Amino acid sequence: MTATPPAPGDGLVRAGAIVFIVGAVATLVTVAPLFLGTEPFPSIAYAVCMLMGVGFLIAAAGVLRSIAVQRRAARSAQAAQAAKAAQAARPAA
């Protein structure tokens, strides 16, 4: 198997996934007492649940960065191809 180099934005997607998972686990932990009939956790525990949304935003930023880099590469490849075709169409002097 050949390892491909990480693309721009991959790190953000991984970090966003980790933050999202931490927020999801915090959500499960803070909601559990409501179903079990035990004492609810303090408000700070509910604030940690917001990491789910933050993780989603970080991952989305990574995806958008990756898309932008791929679009730039496609545009430059298209411009190079057009320049090569224009040069080939010119008559030799």
PDB file of C-alpha atoms in Angstrom:
ATOM      1  CA  MET A   1       0.000   0.000   0.000  1.00  0.00           C
ATOM      2  CA  THR A   2       1.293   3.437  -0.861  1.00  0.00           C
ATOM      3  CA  ALA A   3       0.873   6.211   1.641  1.00  0.00           C
ATOM      4  CA  THR A   4      -0.523   9.415   0.199  1.00  0.00           C
ATOM      5  CA  PRO A   5       0.698  12.682   1.651  1.00  0.00           C
ATOM      6  CA  PRO A   6      -1.869  14.496   3.791  1.00  0.00           C
ATOM      7  CA  ALA A   7      -3.811  17.096   1.871  1.00  0.00           C
ATOM      8  CA  PRO A   8      -4.363  20.607   3.216  1.00  0.00           C
ATOM      9  CA  GLY A   9      -7.316  20.527   5.560  1.00  0.00           C
ATOM     10  CA  ASP A  10      -6.860  16.892   6.621  1.00  0.00           C
ATOM     11  CA  GLY A  11      -5.465  17.954   9.985  1.00  0.00           C
ATOM     12  CA  LEU A  12      -8.444  20.198  10.618  1.00  0.00           C
ATOM     13  CA  VAL A  13     -10.847  17.393   9.752  1.00  0.00           C
ATOM     14  CA  ARG A  14      -9.070  15.010  12.158  1.00  0.00           C
ATOM     15  CA  ALA A  15      -8.962  17.607  14.935  1.00  0.00           C
ATOM     16  CA  GLY A  16     -12.614  18.434  14.353  1.00  0.00           C
ATOM     17  CA  ALA A  17     -13.549  14.761  14.564  1.00  0.00           C
ATOM     18  CA  ILE A  18     -11.722  14.386  17.880  1.00  0.00           C
ATOM     19  CA  VAL A  19     -13.349  17.507  19.346  1.00  0.00           C
ATOM     20  CA  PHE A  20     -16.738  16.309  18.072  1.00  0.00           C
ATOM     21  CA  ILE A  21     -16.287  12.896  19.723  1.00  0.00           C
ATOM     22  CA  VAL A  22     -15.314  14.536  23.021  1.00  0.00           C
ATOM     23  CA  GLY A  23     -18.465  16.657  22.815  1.00  0.00           C
ATOM     24  CA  ALA A  24     -20.603  13.628  21.940  1.00  0.00           C
ATOM     25  CA  VAL A  25     -19.277  11.667  24.924  1.00  0.00           C
ATOM     26  CA  ALA A  26     -19.877  14.683  27.164  1.00  0.00           C
ATOM     27  CA  THR A  27     -23.433  14.878  25.846  1.00  0.00           C
ATOM     28  CA  LEU A  28     -24.063  11.229  26.637  1.00  0.00           C
ATOM     29  CA  VAL A  29     -22.593  11.623  30.117  1.00  0.00           C
ATOM     30  CA  THR A  30     -24.618  14.736  30.951  1.00  0.00           C
ATOM     31  CA  VAL A  31     -27.890  13.374  29.598  1.00  0.00           C
ATOM     32  CA  ALA A  32     -27.572  10.006  31.363  1.00  0.00           C
ATOM     33  CA  PRO A  33     -28.542  11.326  34.841  1.00  0.00           C
ATOM     34  CA  LEU A  34     -31.760  12.712  33.408  1.00  0.00           C
ATOM     35  CA  PHE A  35     -32.795   9.203  32.351  1.00  0.00           C
ATOM     36  CA  LEU A  36     -31.384   7.475  35.433  1.00  0.00           C
ATOM     37  CA  GLY A  37     -33.110   9.803  37.879  1.00  0.00           C
ATOM     38  CA  THR A  38     -29.889  10.821  39.605  1.00  0.00           C
ATOM     39  CA  GLU A  39     -28.525  14.262  40.445  1.00  0.00           C
ATOM     40  CA  PRO A  40     -27.760  16.254  37.253  1.00  0.00           C
ATOM     41  CA  PHE A  41     -24.238  17.468  36.550  1.00  0.00           C
ATOM     42  CA  PRO A  42     -23.239  21.124  37.062  1.00  0.00           C
ATOM     43  CA  SER A  43     -23.665  23.659  34.261  1.00  0.00           C
ATOM     44  CA  ILE A  44     -20.038  23.408  33.171  1.00  0.00           C
ATOM     45  CA  ALA A  45     -20.696  19.846  32.035  1.00  0.00           C
ATOM     46  CA  TYR A  46     -23.394  21.119  29.699  1.00  0.00           C
ATOM     47  CA  ALA A  47     -20.946  23.702  28.347  1.00  0.00           C
ATOM     48  CA  VAL A  48     -18.542  20.892  27.409  1.00  0.00           C
ATOM     49  CA  CYS A  49     -21.333  19.471  25.253  1.00  0.00           C
ATOM     50  CA  MET A  50     -20.921  22.504  23.006  1.00  0.00           C
ATOM     51  CA  LEU A  51     -17.674  20.947  21.796  1.00  0.00           C
ATOM     52  CA  MET A  52     -19.806  18.829  19.486  1.00  0.00           C
ATOM     53  CA  GLY A  53     -20.757  21.880  17.454  1.00  0.00           C
ATOM     54  CA  VAL A  54     -17.263  23.331  17.646  1.00  0.00           C
ATOM     55  CA  GLY A  55     -15.813  20.060  16.348  1.00  0.00           C
ATOM     56  CA  PHE A  56     -18.284  20.067  13.483  1.00  0.00           C
ATOM     57  CA  LEU A  57     -17.262  23.621  12.548  1.00  0.00           C
ATOM     58  CA  ILE A  58     -13.546  22.759  12.689  1.00  0.00           C
ATOM     59  CA  ALA A  59     -14.076  19.723  10.453  1.00  0.00           C
ATOM     60  CA  ALA A  60     -16.192  21.772   8.043  1.00  0.00           C
ATOM     61  CA  ALA A  61     -13.408  24.372   7.841  1.00  0.00           C
ATOM     62  CA  GLY A  62     -10.979  21.577   6.951  1.00  0.00           C
ATOM     63  CA  VAL A  63     -13.269  20.302   4.206  1.00  0.00           C
ATOM     64  CA  LEU A  64     -13.680  23.822   2.795  1.00  0.00           C
ATOM     65  CA  ARG A  65      -9.910  24.340   2.846  1.00  0.00           C
ATOM     66  CA  SER A  66      -9.388  21.069   0.995  1.00  0.00           C
ATOM     67  CA  ILE A  67     -11.997  22.052  -1.588  1.00  0.00           C
ATOM     68  CA  ALA A  68     -10.335  25.435  -2.125  1.00  0.00           C
ATOM     69  CA  VAL A  69      -6.904  23.855  -2.673  1.00  0.00           C
ATOM     70  CA  GLN A  70      -8.317  21.312  -5.134  1.00  0.00           C
ATOM     71  CA  ARG A  71     -10.157  24.026  -7.061  1.00  0.00           C
ATOM     72  CA  ARG A  72      -6.982  26.132  -7.288  1.00  0.00           C
ATOM     73  CA  ALA A  73      -5.021  23.119  -8.555  1.00  0.00           C
ATOM     74  CA  ALA A  74      -7.701  22.323 -11.126  1.00  0.00           C
ATOM     75  CA  ARG A  75      -7.763  25.934 -12.337  1.00  0.00           C
ATOM     76  CA  SER A  76      -3.988  26.085 -12.722  1.00  0.00           C
ATOM     77  CA  ALA A  77      -3.951  22.740 -14.545  1.00  0.00           C
ATOM     78  CA  GLN A  78      -6.703  23.967 -16.857  1.00  0.00           C
ATOM     79  CA  ALA A  79      -4.814  27.216 -17.522  1.00  0.00           C
ATOM     80  CA  ALA A  80      -1.601  25.303 -18.258  1.00  0.00           C
ATOM     81  CA  GLN A  81      -3.462  23.013 -20.632  1.00  0.00           C
ATOM     82  CA  ALA A  82      -5.049  25.992 -22.397  1.00  0.00           C
ATOM     83  CA  ALA A  83      -1.654  27.693 -22.735  1.00  0.00           C
ATOM     84  CA  LYS A  84      -0.139  24.516 -24.137  1.00  0.00           C
ATOM     85  CA  ALA A  85      -2.985  24.178 -26.648  1.00  0.00           C
ATOM     86  CA  ALA A  86      -2.636  27.823 -27.685  1.00  0.00           C
ATOM     87  CA  GLN A  87       1.101  27.395 -28.190  1.00  0.00           C
ATOM     88  CA  ALA A  88       0.565  24.256 -30.266  1.00  0.00           C
ATOM     89  CA  ALA A  89      -1.992  26.068 -32.445  1.00  0.00           C
ATOM     90  CA  ARG A  90       0.481  28.819 -33.395  1.00  0.00           C
ATOM     91  CA  PRO A  91       2.258  28.304 -36.681  1.00  0.00           C
ATOM     92  CA  ALA A  92       5.992  27.745 -36.460  1.00  0.00           C
ATOM     93  CA  ALA A  93       7.916  30.879 -37.380  1.00  0.00           C
TER      94      ALA A  93
END
